[in-house]
Structure formats: structure tokens, C-alpha cells
Short mmCIF file of C-alpha atoms in Angstrom, two decimals:
data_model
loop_
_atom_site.label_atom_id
_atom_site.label_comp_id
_atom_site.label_asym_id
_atom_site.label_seq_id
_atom_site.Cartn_x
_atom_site.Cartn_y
_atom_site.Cartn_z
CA UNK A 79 -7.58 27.48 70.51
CA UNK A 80 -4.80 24.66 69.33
CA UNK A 81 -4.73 21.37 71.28
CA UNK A 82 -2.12 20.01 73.06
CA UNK A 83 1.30 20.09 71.47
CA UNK A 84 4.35 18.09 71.83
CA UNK A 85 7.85 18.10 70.93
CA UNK A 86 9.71 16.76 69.20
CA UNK A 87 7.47 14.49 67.35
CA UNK A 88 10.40 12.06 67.17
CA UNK A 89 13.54 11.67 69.21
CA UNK A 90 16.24 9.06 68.33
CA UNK A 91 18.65 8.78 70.76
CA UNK A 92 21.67 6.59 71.95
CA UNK A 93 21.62 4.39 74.97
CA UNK A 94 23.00 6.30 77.89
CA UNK A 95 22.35 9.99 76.30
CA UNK A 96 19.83 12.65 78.48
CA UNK A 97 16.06 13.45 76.38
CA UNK A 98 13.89 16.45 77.36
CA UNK A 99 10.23 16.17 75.94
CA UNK A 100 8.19 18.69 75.48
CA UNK A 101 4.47 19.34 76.21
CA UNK A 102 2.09 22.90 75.38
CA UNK A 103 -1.28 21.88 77.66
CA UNK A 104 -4.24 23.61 77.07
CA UNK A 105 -4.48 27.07 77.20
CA UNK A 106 -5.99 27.45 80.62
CA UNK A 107 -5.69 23.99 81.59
CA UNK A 108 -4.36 23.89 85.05
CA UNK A 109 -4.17 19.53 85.40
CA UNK A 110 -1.58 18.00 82.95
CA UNK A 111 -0.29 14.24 82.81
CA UNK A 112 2.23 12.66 81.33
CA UNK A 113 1.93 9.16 80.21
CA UNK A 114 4.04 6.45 78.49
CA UNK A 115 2.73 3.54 75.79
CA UNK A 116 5.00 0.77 75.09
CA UNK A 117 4.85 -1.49 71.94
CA UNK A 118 1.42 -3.29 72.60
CA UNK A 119 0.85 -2.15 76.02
CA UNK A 120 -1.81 -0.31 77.34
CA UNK A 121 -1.08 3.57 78.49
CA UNK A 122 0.67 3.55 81.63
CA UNK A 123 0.49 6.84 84.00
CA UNK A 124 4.15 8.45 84.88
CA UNK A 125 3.02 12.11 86.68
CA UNK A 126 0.51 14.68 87.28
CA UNK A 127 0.57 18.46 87.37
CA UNK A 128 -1.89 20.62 88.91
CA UNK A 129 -1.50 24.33 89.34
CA UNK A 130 0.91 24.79 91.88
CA UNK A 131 0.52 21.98 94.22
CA UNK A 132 3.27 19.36 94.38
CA UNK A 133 2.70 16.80 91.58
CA UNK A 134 2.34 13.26 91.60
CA UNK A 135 5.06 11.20 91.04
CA UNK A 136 3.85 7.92 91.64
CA UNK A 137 4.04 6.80 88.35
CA UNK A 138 7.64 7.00 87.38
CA UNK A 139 9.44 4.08 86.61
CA UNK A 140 12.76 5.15 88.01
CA UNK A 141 14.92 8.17 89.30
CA UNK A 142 16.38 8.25 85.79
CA UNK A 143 12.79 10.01 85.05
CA UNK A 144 11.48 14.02 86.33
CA UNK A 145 9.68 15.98 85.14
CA UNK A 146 8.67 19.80 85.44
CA UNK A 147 5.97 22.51 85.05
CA UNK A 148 7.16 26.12 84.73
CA UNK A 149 4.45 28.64 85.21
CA UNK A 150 1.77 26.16 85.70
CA UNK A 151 1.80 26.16 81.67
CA UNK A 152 4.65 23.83 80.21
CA UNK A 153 5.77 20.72 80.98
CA UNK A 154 9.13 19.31 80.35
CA UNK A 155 10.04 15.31 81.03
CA UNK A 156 13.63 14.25 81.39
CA UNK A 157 15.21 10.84 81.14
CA UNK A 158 18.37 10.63 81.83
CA UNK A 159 20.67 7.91 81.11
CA UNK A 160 18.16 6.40 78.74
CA UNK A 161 17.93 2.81 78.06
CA UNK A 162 16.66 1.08 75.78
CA UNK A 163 13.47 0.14 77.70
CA UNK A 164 12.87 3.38 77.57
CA UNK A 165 11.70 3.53 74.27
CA UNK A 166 7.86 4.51 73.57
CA UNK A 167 5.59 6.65 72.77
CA UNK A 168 5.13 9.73 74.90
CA UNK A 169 1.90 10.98 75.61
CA UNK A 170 1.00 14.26 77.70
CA UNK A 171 -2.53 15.06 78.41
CA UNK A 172 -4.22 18.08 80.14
CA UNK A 173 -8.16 18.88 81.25
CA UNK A 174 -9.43 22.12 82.74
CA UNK A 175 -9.22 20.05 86.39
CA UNK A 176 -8.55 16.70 87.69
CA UNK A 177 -12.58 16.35 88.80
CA UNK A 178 -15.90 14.72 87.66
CA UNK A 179 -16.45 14.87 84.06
CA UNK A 180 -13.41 16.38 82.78
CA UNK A 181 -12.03 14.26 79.97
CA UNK A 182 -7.75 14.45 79.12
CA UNK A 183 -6.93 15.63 76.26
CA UNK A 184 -4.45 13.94 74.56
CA UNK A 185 -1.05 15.35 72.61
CA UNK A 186 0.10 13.28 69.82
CA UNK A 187 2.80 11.89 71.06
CA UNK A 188 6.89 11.67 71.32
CA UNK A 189 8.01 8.54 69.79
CA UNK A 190 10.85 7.72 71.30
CA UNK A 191 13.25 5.20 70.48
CA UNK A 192 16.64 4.36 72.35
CA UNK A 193 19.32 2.89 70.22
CA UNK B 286 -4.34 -4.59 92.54
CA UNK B 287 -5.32 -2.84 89.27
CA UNK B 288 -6.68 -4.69 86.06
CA UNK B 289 -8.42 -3.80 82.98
CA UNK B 290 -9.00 -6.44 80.50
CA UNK B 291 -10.64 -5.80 76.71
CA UNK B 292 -10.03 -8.17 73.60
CA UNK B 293 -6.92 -7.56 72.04
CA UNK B 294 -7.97 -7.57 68.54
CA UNK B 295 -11.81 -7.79 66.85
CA UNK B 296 -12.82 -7.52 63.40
CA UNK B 297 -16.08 -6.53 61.95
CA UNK B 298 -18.11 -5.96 58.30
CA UNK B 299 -18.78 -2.36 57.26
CA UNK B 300 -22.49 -1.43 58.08
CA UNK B 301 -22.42 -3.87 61.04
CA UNK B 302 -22.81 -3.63 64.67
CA UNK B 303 -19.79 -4.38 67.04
CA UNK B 304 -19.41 -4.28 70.59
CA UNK B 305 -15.98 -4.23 72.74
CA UNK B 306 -16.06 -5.03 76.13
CA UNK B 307 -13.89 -4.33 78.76
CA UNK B 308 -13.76 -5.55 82.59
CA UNK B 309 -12.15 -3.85 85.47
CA UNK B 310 -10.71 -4.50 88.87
CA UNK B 311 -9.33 -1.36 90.42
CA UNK B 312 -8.92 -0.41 93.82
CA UNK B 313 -11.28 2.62 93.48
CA UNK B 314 -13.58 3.92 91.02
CA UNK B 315 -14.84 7.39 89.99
CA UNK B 316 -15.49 7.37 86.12
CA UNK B 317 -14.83 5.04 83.30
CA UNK B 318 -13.93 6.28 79.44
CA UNK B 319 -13.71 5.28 75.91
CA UNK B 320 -11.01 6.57 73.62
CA UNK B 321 -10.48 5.95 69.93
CA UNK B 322 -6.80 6.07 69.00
CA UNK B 323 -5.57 5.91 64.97
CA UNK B 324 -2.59 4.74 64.13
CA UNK B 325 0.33 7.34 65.09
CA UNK B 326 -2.25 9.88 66.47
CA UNK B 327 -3.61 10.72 70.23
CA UNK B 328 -6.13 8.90 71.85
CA UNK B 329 -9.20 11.08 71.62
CA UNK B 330 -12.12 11.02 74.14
CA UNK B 331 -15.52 8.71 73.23
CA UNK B 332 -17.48 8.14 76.11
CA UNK B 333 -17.76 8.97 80.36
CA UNK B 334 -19.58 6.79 82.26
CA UNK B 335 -19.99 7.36 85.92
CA UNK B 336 -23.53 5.81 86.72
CA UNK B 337 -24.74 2.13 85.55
CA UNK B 338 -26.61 2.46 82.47
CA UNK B 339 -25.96 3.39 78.35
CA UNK B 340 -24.92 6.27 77.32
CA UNK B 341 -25.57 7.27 73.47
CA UNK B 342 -24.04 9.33 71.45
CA UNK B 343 -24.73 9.20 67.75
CA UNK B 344 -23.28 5.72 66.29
CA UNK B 345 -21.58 5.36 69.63
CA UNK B 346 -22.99 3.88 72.86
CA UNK B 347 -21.22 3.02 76.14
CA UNK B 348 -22.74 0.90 79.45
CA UNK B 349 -21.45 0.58 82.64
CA UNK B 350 -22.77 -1.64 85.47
CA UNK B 351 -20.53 -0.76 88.61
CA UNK B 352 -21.40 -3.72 90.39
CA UNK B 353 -20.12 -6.85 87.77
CA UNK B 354 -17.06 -4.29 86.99
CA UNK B 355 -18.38 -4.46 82.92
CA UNK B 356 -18.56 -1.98 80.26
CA UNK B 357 -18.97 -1.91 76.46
CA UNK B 358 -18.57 0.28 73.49
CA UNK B 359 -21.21 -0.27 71.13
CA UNK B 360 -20.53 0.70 67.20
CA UNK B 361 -23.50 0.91 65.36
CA UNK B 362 -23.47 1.01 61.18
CA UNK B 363 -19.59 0.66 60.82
CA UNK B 364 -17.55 2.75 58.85
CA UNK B 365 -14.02 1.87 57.38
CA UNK B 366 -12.74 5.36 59.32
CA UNK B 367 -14.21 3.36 62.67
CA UNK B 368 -11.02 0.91 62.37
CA UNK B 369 -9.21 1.97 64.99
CA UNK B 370 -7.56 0.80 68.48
CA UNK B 371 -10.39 1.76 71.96
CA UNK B 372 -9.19 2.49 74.77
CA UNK B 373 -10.74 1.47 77.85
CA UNK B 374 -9.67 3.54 80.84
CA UNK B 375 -11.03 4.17 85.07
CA UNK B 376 -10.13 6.73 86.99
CA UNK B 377 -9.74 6.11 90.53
CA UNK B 378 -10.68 8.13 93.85
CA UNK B 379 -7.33 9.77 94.18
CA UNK B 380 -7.92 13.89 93.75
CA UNK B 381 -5.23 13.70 90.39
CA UNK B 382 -7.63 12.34 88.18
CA UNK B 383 -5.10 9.75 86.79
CA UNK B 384 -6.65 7.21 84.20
CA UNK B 385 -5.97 3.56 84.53
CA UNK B 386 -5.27 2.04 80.58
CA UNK B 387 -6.48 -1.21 79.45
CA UNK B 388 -4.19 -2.52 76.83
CA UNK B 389 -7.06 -1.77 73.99
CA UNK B 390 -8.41 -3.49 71.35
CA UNK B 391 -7.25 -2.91 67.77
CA UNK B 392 -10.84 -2.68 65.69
CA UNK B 393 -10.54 -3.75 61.85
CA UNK B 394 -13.56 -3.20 59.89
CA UNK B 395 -13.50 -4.93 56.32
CA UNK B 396 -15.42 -3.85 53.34
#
């Protein structure tokens, strides 16, 4: 079936408005991640999703940032108040499970950018 | 602490070999991959390494030895589609499966 989708592909926005991004796992995927890429930085890990256990948040950079998973399917992450370190690229992932050999899938992205 | 260190930028002659390297101190280890990202697209998966040794997969290759904390990508007969940023990434021992991101190194290959 289709990959992992995001939306929207590209989200202007002005300093201190709310974003919600978007991300369609896997069909069947139950472990899905959410991770951020700044202007020559390497990907940096924000949350994780699996099934219905409570996710991990450990990544977040702030309180300004949640996220959620409805149904164990979509994923939606807010940022509230944005700033304009905020902006970057977006990236959800998701793999059949969080074990062994399972490689993440990647979305392509919600480039964000915070005026 | 964690810290994953690759070259920031290589560049490399069409038909060539190239290897990227990439170093890692993490606090836990349970699996070590290669992506290739393109310009404005998702990083897409390479290479798992779990065990010390090479791994080969068509023009690709990856090695891992555990105990220096060292692995390369190996790209055999280059092609200009190979130029490209890779993504060197551990995951650690927790049960999430989280990947740990080195800052990747942008490939160019020239004609």
C-alpha cells in the first residue's frame, strides 16, 4: 500500500500562531515517531507512539509541543505559540514494531517555517 | 552522553569507490543504520547492522565493529543518482526503538 504521508507539505506561519501537522503511518504499523531536522543538523527524536501504551515524550523540546495518536492510526503534532526556532523540517516515521530489525519508514516531511 | 560523528561533506568521481564513516558514543546500543536522503525527500533505509562485520547489498556495503564504536558505508561504482546526504543513525536499548541521528554527510559525485 502507500507510504507514509504527511500534511501539509508546507506550513508558513507567523511567530506566536498554533500549527497542527499531520502524519498517515503505515497501514498496520502500530510504532510511529515523530522527528524534527533543523537547517544542517542531524534528525533529532521528539515522540513515540506505540499501540496503545503511553508514548514517549522524552524528546520534546518544550510544553509548547504535543502530540497525539487517535485510533492507534494518525498522528497529529501541535506547536503552539510557535517561534521562530521552531522552524524545520518535520519528519514522522512508522515500522511494524519498535524491535530488532524493523527499519522506520520515513514521510517526506513538513517544512515548516516560522515568520 | 550521546554522539554520532560522520564527515560533513565528501566528494567523489563517478565509477569510483567511496566510503563514509561514522563513529558513535551512545549510552546503549541495539542496531546501527544507513539512510540515503535527496534533497527535499525522506530519508530512506540502506543498511542494519547489529553484529560486527559487512553487510552487502548490491553497490552498497555497511561494517560495524561494536567494540571501536566504527561503521562505514561503502559505495561501490558511483552513480550521479548516488549524490545524496547518509544518514548515520543507533538505536539504543530503550523498548521505543528511537534512532539517534548523526548530522550526515552530504555525498557529491562529479562526472
Amino acid at each position: 500500500g502507500a507510504g507514509v504521508s504527511q500534511s501539509p507539505s508546507n506550513k508558513v506561519t507567523e511567530k506566536g500562531k498554533d500549527v497542527e501537522l499531520r502524519c498517515d503511518p503505515i497501514s498496520g504499523h502500530t510504532a510511529l515517531y515523530w522527528y524534527r531536522q533543523s537547517l544542517g543538523q542531524g534528525l533529532e527524536f521528539l515522540i513515540y507512539f506505540q499501540g496503545n501504551s503511553a508514548p514517549d515524550k522524552s524528546g520534546l523540546p518544550s510544553d509548547r509541543f504535543s502530540a497525539e495518536r487517535t485510533g492507534g492510526s494518525v498522528s497529529t503534532l501541535t506547536i503552539q505559540r510557535t517561534q521562530q526556532e521552531d522552524s524545520a523540517v518535520y519528519l514522522c516515521a512508522s515500522s511494524p514494531g519498535p524491535a530488532s530489525q524493523e527499519t522506520q519508514y520515513f514521510g517526506p516531511g513538513t517544512r515548516l517555517l516560522v515568520l | 552522553g550521546q554522539n554520532i560523528d560522520q564527515p560533513t561533506e565528501m566528494t567523489a568521481t563517478e565509477g569510483a569507490i567511496v566510503q563514509i564513516n561514522c563513529t558513535y558514543q551512545t549510552s546503549g546500543f541495539n542496531g546501527l543504520f544507513w539512510y540515503q536522503q535527496h534533497a527535499g525527500e525522506a530519508p530512506t533505509f540502506l543498511s542494519y547492522n547489529v553484529l560486527d562485520g559487512l553487510e552487502e547489498k548490491g553497490r552498497f556495503s555497511s561494517f560495524l565493529s561494536r567494540s571501536k564504536g566504527y561503521s562505514y558505508l561503502l559505495l561501490k561504482e558511483l552513480q550521479m543518482k548516488d549524490s545524496a546526504s547518509y544518514l548515520c543513525a543507533v538505536r539504543d536499548f530503550s523498548n521505543t526503538g528511537k534512532l539517534i541521528f548523526g548530522q550526515g554527510t552530504t555525498l557529491q559525485v562529479k562526472p
